[in-house]
Coordinates of C-alpha atoms in Angstrom, one line a residue:
M1 CA 21.4 11.5 -20.9
P2 CA 18.6 12.2 -18.4
E3 CA 19.3 11.4 -14.7
Q4 CA 18.0 7.9 -13.9
T5 CA 16.1 7.6 -10.6
L6 CA 14.3 4.8 -8.8
S7 CA 10.6 5.3 -9.4
V8 CA 7.4 3.2 -9.3
K9 CA 4.4 2.7 -11.3
V10 CA 1.5 2.4 -8.8
E11 CA -2.0 1.0 -9.0
P12 CA -4.0 1.2 -5.8
H13 CA -2.9 -1.9 -3.8
V14 CA -0.1 -2.8 -6.3
V15 CA 3.4 -1.5 -6.6
Y16 CA 5.7 -2.1 -9.6
A17 CA 9.3 -1.1 -9.5
S18 CA 11.0 0.3 -12.6
S19 CA 13.9 2.6 -13.5
T20 CA 12.7 5.6 -15.6
P21 CA 13.6 9.3 -15.9
R22 CA 11.7 11.3 -13.2
D23 CA 10.0 13.5 -15.7
D24 CA 8.7 10.6 -17.7
F25 CA 7.5 9.0 -14.5
I26 CA 5.5 12.1 -13.5
T27 CA 4.0 12.3 -17.0
E28 CA 3.1 8.6 -16.9
M29 CA 1.4 9.0 -13.5
K30 CA -0.6 12.0 -14.6
D31 CA -1.8 10.2 -17.7
A32 CA -2.4 6.9 -15.9
D33 CA -6.1 7.4 -15.0
L34 CA -7.5 7.5 -18.5
A35 CA -11.0 6.9 -17.3
S36 CA -11.5 9.7 -14.8
G37 CA -9.0 12.1 -16.2
S38 CA -7.4 12.7 -12.8
P39 CA -3.9 11.5 -11.7
K40 CA -3.6 8.8 -9.1
L41 CA -3.0 9.7 -5.5
P42 CA 0.3 11.4 -4.9
S43 CA 0.5 10.2 -1.3
Q44 CA 0.4 6.6 -2.5
Y45 CA 3.3 7.3 -4.9
K46 CA 5.3 8.8 -2.0
V47 CA 4.7 5.8 0.3
A48 CA 5.6 3.4 -2.5
I49 CA 8.8 5.3 -3.5
E50 CA 10.0 5.6 0.1
E51 CA 9.3 1.9 0.7
L52 CA 11.3 0.8 -2.3
E53 CA 14.2 3.1 -1.5
S54 CA 14.3 2.2 2.2
G55 CA 13.4 -1.5 2.0
A56 CA 10.8 -0.9 4.7
N57 CA 7.2 0.2 5.1
S58 CA 7.4 4.0 5.4
E59 CA 3.9 4.2 6.7
S60 CA 5.0 2.9 10.1
R61 CA 7.8 5.4 10.5
T62 CA 5.9 8.7 10.6
W63 CA 3.3 9.9 13.1
E64 CA 0.7 10.3 10.4
G65 CA 1.4 6.9 9.1
R66 CA 1.2 5.3 12.6
M67 CA -2.1 7.0 13.3
R68 CA -3.5 5.8 10.0
W69 CA -2.5 2.3 10.9
V70 CA -4.1 2.6 14.4
K71 CA -7.4 4.1 13.0
G72 CA -7.5 1.6 10.2
I73 CA -6.9 -1.5 12.4
L74 CA -9.4 -0.4 15.0
A75 CA -12.0 0.4 12.4
A76 CA -11.4 -3.0 10.7
L77 CA -11.8 -4.8 14.0
F78 CA -15.1 -3.1 14.7
M79 CA -16.4 -3.5 11.2
G80 CA -15.4 -7.2 11.0
L81 CA -17.2 -8.0 14.3
V82 CA -20.4 -6.3 13.0
F83 CA -20.1 -7.9 9.6
G84 CA -19.6 -11.4 11.0
A85 CA -22.5 -11.0 13.4
V86 CA -25.1 -9.6 11.1
M87 CA -24.2 -12.0 8.3
D88 CA -24.7 -14.9 10.6
L89 CA -28.0 -13.5 12.1
G90 CA -29.3 -12.9 8.6
K91 CA -28.7 -16.6 7.8
V92 CA -27.3 -15.8 4.4
T93 CA -24.2 -17.7 5.4
L94 CA -25.9 -21.0 5.1
P95 CA -24.9 -22.9 1.9
L96 CA -28.6 -23.9 1.5
V97 CA -29.7 -20.3 1.3
I98 CA -27.1 -19.4 -1.3
R99 CA -27.8 -22.4 -3.5
E100 CA -31.6 -22.0 -3.3
Q101 CA -31.3 -18.4 -4.3
F102 CA -29.6 -19.3 -7.6
I103 CA -32.6 -21.6 -8.5
F104 CA -35.1 -19.0 -7.2
R105 CA -36.4 -21.2 -4.3
R106 CA -35.5 -18.7 -1.5
E107 CA -35.0 -14.9 -1.7
I108 CA -33.1 -14.4 1.6
M109 CA -29.7 -13.8 -0.2
L110 CA -31.1 -11.3 -2.7
K111 CA -32.9 -9.3 0.0
M112 CA -29.8 -9.1 2.1
F113 CA -27.6 -8.2 -0.9
L114 CA -30.0 -5.5 -2.1
G115 CA -30.4 -4.2 1.4
A116 CA -26.6 -3.9 1.8
S117 CA -26.2 -2.3 -1.7
A118 CA -29.0 0.2 -1.0
G119 CA -27.5 1.0 2.5
S120 CA -24.1 1.5 0.8
A121 CA -25.6 3.9 -1.7
Y122 CA -27.5 5.9 0.9
C123 CA -24.4 6.3 3.0
I124 CA -22.0 7.1 0.2
A125 CA -24.3 9.7 -1.2
I126 CA -24.5 11.4 2.2
V127 CA -20.7 11.2 2.8
S128 CA -20.1 12.7 -0.7
L129 CA -22.0 15.8 0.5
I130 CA -20.6 16.1 4.0
F131 CA -17.1 14.8 3.5
P132 CA -16.3 15.4 -0.1
A133 CA -12.5 15.0 0.3
H134 CA -12.8 11.6 2.0
F135 CA -15.4 10.5 -0.7
D136 CA -13.2 11.6 -3.6
R137 CA -10.2 9.7 -2.1
A138 CA -12.2 6.5 -1.5
R139 CA -13.8 6.7 -5.0
E140 CA -10.4 7.2 -6.7
E141 CA -9.1 4.2 -4.7
F142 CA -11.8 2.0 -6.0
M143 CA -11.8 3.3 -9.6
G144 CA -8.0 2.9 -9.7
T145 CA -8.3 -0.9 -9.1
L146 CA -10.4 -1.1 -12.3
Q147 CA -8.7 1.3 -14.6
C148 CA -6.3 -1.2 -16.1
K149 CA -9.0 -3.9 -16.6
G150 CA -11.2 -4.1 -19.7
I151 CA -14.9 -5.0 -19.4
V152 CA -14.3 -8.5 -20.9
P153 CA -12.1 -9.9 -18.1
I154 CA -14.3 -8.2 -15.5
I155 CA -17.4 -10.0 -16.9
L156 CA -15.6 -13.3 -17.3
G157 CA -14.1 -13.1 -13.8
A158 CA -17.5 -12.2 -12.2
F159 CA -19.1 -15.1 -14.0
I160 CA -16.5 -17.5 -12.6
L161 CA -17.0 -16.0 -9.2
G162 CA -20.7 -16.7 -9.5
C163 CA -20.0 -20.3 -10.4
G164 CA -17.8 -20.6 -7.4
M165 CA -20.4 -19.1 -5.1
C166 CA -22.9 -21.7 -6.2
L167 CA -20.5 -24.6 -5.8
S168 CA -19.2 -23.6 -2.4
G169 CA -22.4 -22.0 -1.1
S170 CA -20.3 -19.0 -0.1
C171 CA -18.5 -15.9 -1.4
P172 CA -15.1 -14.3 -0.6
G173 CA -16.4 -12.2 2.3
M174 CA -18.6 -15.0 3.6
V175 CA -16.0 -17.8 3.9
L176 CA -14.5 -16.5 7.1
V177 CA -17.9 -15.9 8.6
Q178 CA -18.8 -19.5 7.8
V179 CA -15.6 -20.6 9.6
G180 CA -16.7 -18.6 12.6
A181 CA -20.2 -20.0 12.5
G182 CA -18.9 -23.6 12.3
I183 CA -20.2 -24.4 8.9
P184 CA -18.7 -27.8 7.9
F185 CA -15.9 -27.8 5.4
S186 CA -15.8 -24.0 5.2
W187 CA -12.1 -24.2 6.0
L188 CA -11.7 -26.1 2.7
T189 CA -13.4 -23.2 0.9
L190 CA -10.9 -20.9 2.5
I191 CA -8.0 -23.1 1.4
G192 CA -9.3 -23.2 -2.1
G193 CA -9.5 -19.4 -2.1
L194 CA -6.0 -19.0 -0.8
S195 CA -4.7 -21.4 -3.5
A196 CA -6.5 -19.3 -6.1
A197 CA -5.0 -16.1 -4.8
A198 CA -1.5 -17.5 -4.9
L199 CA -2.0 -18.8 -8.4
Y200 CA -3.4 -15.5 -9.7
G201 CA -0.5 -13.7 -8.2
V202 CA 1.9 -15.9 -10.2
L203 CA -0.1 -15.8 -13.4
Q204 CA -1.0 -12.1 -13.5
P205 CA 2.2 -10.9 -15.2
K206 CA 1.7 -13.5 -17.9
I207 CA -2.0 -12.7 -18.6
E208 CA -1.7 -9.0 -18.1
P209 CA -1.7 -8.1 -21.8
Y210 CA -5.2 -9.8 -22.1
L211 CA -6.7 -8.0 -19.1
K212 CA -7.3 -4.8 -21.0
T213 CA -9.7 -6.3 -23.5
G214 CA -12.8 -4.1 -23.9
K215 CA -11.5 -0.8 -22.5
M216 CA -14.2 1.8 -21.7
K217 CA -14.0 5.5 -22.4
S218 CA -15.2 6.2 -18.9
P219 CA -15.9 3.9 -16.0
K220 CA -18.3 6.3 -14.3
F221 CA -22.1 6.0 -14.8
E222 CA -22.6 9.8 -14.6
D223 CA -20.3 10.5 -17.5
Y224 CA -22.8 9.3 -20.1
G225 CA -25.6 11.3 -21.8
P226 CA -28.0 13.5 -19.8
L227 CA -26.7 12.0 -16.6
K228 CA -23.8 14.4 -16.8
K229 CA -26.0 17.1 -15.5
V230 CA -27.0 15.2 -12.4
P231 CA -24.7 15.3 -9.3
F232 CA -23.3 12.1 -8.0
W233 CA -25.3 12.2 -4.8
G234 CA -28.6 12.6 -6.7
L235 CA -27.9 9.5 -8.9
A236 CA -26.7 7.5 -5.9
L237 CA -29.8 8.3 -3.9
A238 CA -32.1 7.5 -6.8
L239 CA -30.4 4.1 -7.2
A240 CA -30.7 3.5 -3.5
V241 CA -34.4 4.3 -3.6
C242 CA -34.9 1.9 -6.6
M243 CA -33.2 -0.9 -4.7
T244 CA -35.3 -0.2 -1.6
I245 CA -38.5 -0.5 -3.6
V246 CA -37.3 -3.8 -5.0
V247 CA -36.6 -5.1 -1.5
V248 CA -40.0 -4.0 -0.3
I249 CA -41.7 -5.9 -3.2
L250 CA -39.6 -9.0 -2.5
E251 CA -40.6 -8.9 1.2
V252 CA -44.3 -8.6 0.3
L253 CA -44.1 -11.5 -2.1
F254 CA -41.7 -13.6 0.0
P255 CA -42.0 -12.8 3.7
W256 CA -38.7 -13.5 5.4
K257 CA -40.4 -15.3 8.3
K258 CA -41.6 -18.0 5.9
E259 CA -38.2 -18.4 4.2
V260 CA -36.0 -18.9 7.2
P261 CA -34.3 -22.4 7.0
A262 CA -35.3 -25.3 9.2
G263 CA -33.7 -25.1 12.6
T264 CA -34.0 -21.3 12.9
T265 CA -36.7 -19.2 14.7
P266 CA -37.6 -15.7 13.4
W267 CA -36.5 -12.9 15.9
K268 CA -34.6 -15.5 18.0
T269 CA -32.0 -17.2 15.9
A270 CA -32.7 -15.3 12.6
L271 CA -33.3 -11.6 11.9
P272 CA -34.7 -9.9 8.8
P273 CA -32.1 -10.2 6.0
E274 CA -32.8 -6.8 4.4
F275 CA -32.2 -5.0 7.8
M276 CA -29.0 -7.0 8.3
G277 CA -27.9 -6.1 4.9
A278 CA -28.6 -2.4 5.5
I279 CA -26.3 -2.6 8.6
I280 CA -23.5 -3.9 6.4
G281 CA -24.1 -1.1 4.0
F282 CA -23.7 1.4 6.8
L283 CA -20.2 0.1 7.4
Q284 CA -19.2 2.2 4.4
V285 CA -19.1 5.2 6.6
P286 CA -16.2 4.1 8.9
A287 CA -14.5 2.6 5.9
I288 CA -14.5 5.9 4.0
L289 CA -13.9 8.2 6.9
L290 CA -11.2 6.2 8.8
I291 CA -9.6 4.1 6.1
Q292 CA -10.4 6.1 3.0
D293 CA -11.5 3.0 1.2
T294 CA -14.7 1.2 0.6
L295 CA -16.0 -2.3 1.5
G296 CA -14.3 -5.3 -0.2
S297 CA -13.0 -8.7 0.7
S298 CA -11.1 -10.6 -2.0
S299 CA -8.0 -8.5 -1.8
A300 CA -7.4 -9.8 1.7
Y301 CA -6.7 -13.3 0.2
M302 CA -3.8 -11.7 -1.8
T303 CA -2.5 -10.1 1.4
Y304 CA -2.6 -13.4 3.2
T305 CA -0.8 -15.3 0.4
S306 CA 1.8 -12.6 -0.2
Q307 CA 3.3 -12.8 3.4
P308 CA 5.8 -15.6 2.6
L309 CA 7.5 -13.2 0.1
T310 CA 8.7 -11.3 3.2
V311 CA 11.6 -13.7 3.6
C312 CA 12.5 -13.8 -0.1
K313 CA 13.7 -10.6 -1.8
N314 CA 14.2 -12.3 -5.1
C315 CA 10.6 -13.6 -5.0
Q316 CA 9.4 -10.1 -4.4
E317 CA 11.0 -8.9 -7.7
V318 CA 9.7 -11.9 -9.6
M319 CA 6.1 -11.7 -8.2
K320 CA 5.7 -8.0 -8.2
H321 CA 1.9 -8.1 -8.5
L322 CA 1.4 -10.4 -5.5
N323 CA 4.1 -8.5 -3.5
G324 CA 2.1 -5.3 -4.0
Y325 CA -0.5 -6.6 -1.5
R326 CA 2.0 -7.5 1.2
T327 CA 2.3 -4.2 3.2
G328 CA 0.4 -1.0 3.9
I329 CA -2.8 -0.4 5.8
I330 CA -4.7 0.0 2.5
N331 CA -4.1 -3.8 2.1
W332 CA -4.0 -5.0 5.7
W333 CA -7.3 -3.5 6.8
Q334 CA -9.3 -6.0 4.7
A335 CA -7.2 -8.9 6.1
V336 CA -8.0 -7.8 9.7
Y337 CA -11.6 -7.1 8.8
L338 CA -12.2 -10.7 7.6
M339 CA -10.3 -12.2 10.6
S340 CA -12.4 -10.1 12.9
A341 CA -15.6 -11.4 11.1
I342 CA -14.7 -14.9 12.4
G343 CA -15.1 -13.6 15.9
G344 CA -18.3 -11.8 15.1
A345 CA -19.9 -14.9 13.6
A346 CA -18.7 -17.1 16.4
I347 CA -20.2 -14.7 19.0
A348 CA -23.6 -14.4 17.2
S349 CA -23.9 -18.1 16.4
N350 CA -23.1 -19.2 19.9
A351 CA -25.5 -16.6 21.4
A352 CA -28.2 -17.8 19.0
G353 CA -27.4 -21.5 19.7
T354 CA -26.8 -22.3 16.0
F355 CA -23.1 -22.9 16.1
R356 CA -22.2 -26.0 14.0
E357 CA -25.9 -26.7 13.6
F358 CA -26.1 -26.6 9.8
Q359 CA -24.9 -28.7 6.9
G360 CA -22.1 -27.6 4.6
V361 CA -21.3 -28.6 1.0
R362 CA -19.2 -31.6 0.2
P363 CA -15.4 -31.2 0.5
V364 CA -14.6 -31.2 -3.2
E365 CA -17.3 -28.7 -3.8
A366 CA -16.1 -26.5 -1.0
F367 CA -12.5 -26.4 -2.4
I368 CA -13.3 -26.0 -6.1
G369 CA -16.0 -23.4 -5.3
G370 CA -13.6 -21.4 -3.1
F371 CA -10.9 -21.6 -5.8
C372 CA -13.3 -20.3 -8.5
A373 CA -14.7 -17.6 -6.3
I374 CA -11.4 -16.0 -5.5
F375 CA -9.8 -16.5 -8.9
G376 CA -12.8 -15.0 -10.5
S377 CA -12.8 -12.1 -8.0
R378 CA -9.2 -11.3 -8.8
L379 CA -9.8 -11.5 -12.5
A380 CA -12.7 -9.2 -12.1
S381 CA -10.9 -6.9 -9.6
G382 CA -13.7 -7.2 -7.2
C383 CA -16.1 -9.6 -5.4
T384 CA -19.7 -9.5 -4.1
S385 CA -18.7 -6.8 -1.6
G386 CA -16.3 -4.9 -3.9
H387 CA -18.5 -4.7 -7.0
G388 CA -21.9 -5.4 -5.5
L389 CA -21.9 -3.1 -2.5
S390 CA -19.1 -0.6 -3.2
G391 CA -18.9 -0.5 -7.0
V392 CA -22.6 -0.2 -7.7
A393 CA -23.0 2.5 -4.9
L394 CA -20.0 4.4 -6.4
L395 CA -21.8 4.3 -9.8
S396 CA -19.0 2.2 -11.4
L397 CA -20.2 1.1 -14.8
K398 CA -17.9 -1.9 -14.8
S399 CA -19.4 -3.0 -11.5
M400 CA -22.9 -2.7 -13.0
F401 CA -21.8 -5.2 -15.6
A402 CA -20.0 -7.4 -13.1
V403 CA -23.0 -8.0 -10.7
P404 CA -25.4 -9.5 -13.4
A405 CA -22.5 -11.6 -14.6
M406 CA -21.9 -12.9 -11.1
F407 CA -25.5 -13.9 -10.7
A408 CA -25.5 -15.4 -14.2
G409 CA -22.7 -17.7 -13.2
G410 CA -24.4 -18.8 -10.1
I411 CA -27.7 -19.4 -11.9
F412 CA -26.0 -21.3 -14.7
V413 CA -24.2 -23.7 -12.3
G414 CA -27.2 -23.9 -10.0
F415 CA -29.7 -25.1 -12.6
L416 CA -27.2 -27.6 -14.1
F417 CA -26.3 -29.0 -10.7
F418 CA -29.9 -29.1 -9.5
T419 CA -31.1 -30.9 -12.7
A420 CA -28.3 -33.5 -12.5
D421 CA -28.2 -34.1 -8.7
P422 CA -31.0 -32.4 -6.7
Y423 CA -30.2 -34.3 -3.5
N424 CA -26.6 -33.2 -3.3
Y425 CA -27.4 -29.7 -4.5
T426 CA -30.0 -28.8 -1.9
G427 CA -31.6 -32.0 -0.5
R428 CA -28.9 -33.0 1.9
L429 CA -28.4 -29.4 3.1
Q430 CA -32.0 -29.1 4.4
F431 CA -31.3 -31.4 7.4
P432 CA -29.4 -30.0 10.5
V433 CA -26.1 -31.6 11.4

């Protein structure tokens, strides 16, 4: 009878405890990444194994682990401040801007999104050339979160996310920014999101068998056809250039100065959304180099809602998926990043004189929208930042399916809502508080 040892089955961000022979465990880990053909990160196995054996977070008990925490937290604080400030100054945080984007009345959100996605692609392409080891680690981290998901739940989750974005006039990364900028009822959007994260954590073990529907042979864009001969950086730069061209065309057709909402002044209380988006994209550099991860937001909601499990060991065993987000810098940096974004938005909105100056959606729309946005994000294993900024720039084929599905959900709800009740969809949002 083979010797039984405590081992773990690890997905990035998630730890599952099991008791298997060590040899079987090693074989399972090597075969786990069916998509990329490479084993998951050994350092993450080591941290997870030590944490389960000791009952404590091993990262905080080594010099290397402590330094990773310090670098990660400092980077997250800086990135969050920048993210919150530029999101507010780009005025994409206004529910009116989000809702009008989905019915093609205003292009601020699309320009900022494409600017951020293009900026991400430029930065990641350059990092892959100069710091290949950091790039490989960050890319494997991202791809690992998707390897156990089929394309069907990803598309469905992204569609639900888009529906939630339209209802709440927000998205997972934007909610905390809206709280900092004083957008009415944004705190209800946050509560809705936290409720969805907790529910998904409970339901995940029950729906797990269905999450593999539509498995892909490979999740990487460059693994198909003639693209195999093109290096990653070449494809990423080409994609970035294409998105830049689209942004330029949009700016020519829809000048940002003519699209800023009432109550804002170009260059004083509002700045070009495409440039603000590009700054967000540049945050990929500290994320990859200091944290060895890429931009994302929705996992933070799992980290927040998993904290009560700290006082209940039995609950940790029952809710293993949710518990996997409870500790570790790879989980906590996003939580700190979004909390810091509150401060960045508060500073920017107060400096611009726009704090609490704009309307929010109605309370029920805020809560339901926030719930749908986070539940959809977790089902899709990514949000507007995770799939839209990081996944697309990393040439994740699943992300390239998720982003159109996300916009499709928003457009679907947007036109239905606008047709049924135009006043409450956008009409009441056009007037300052």
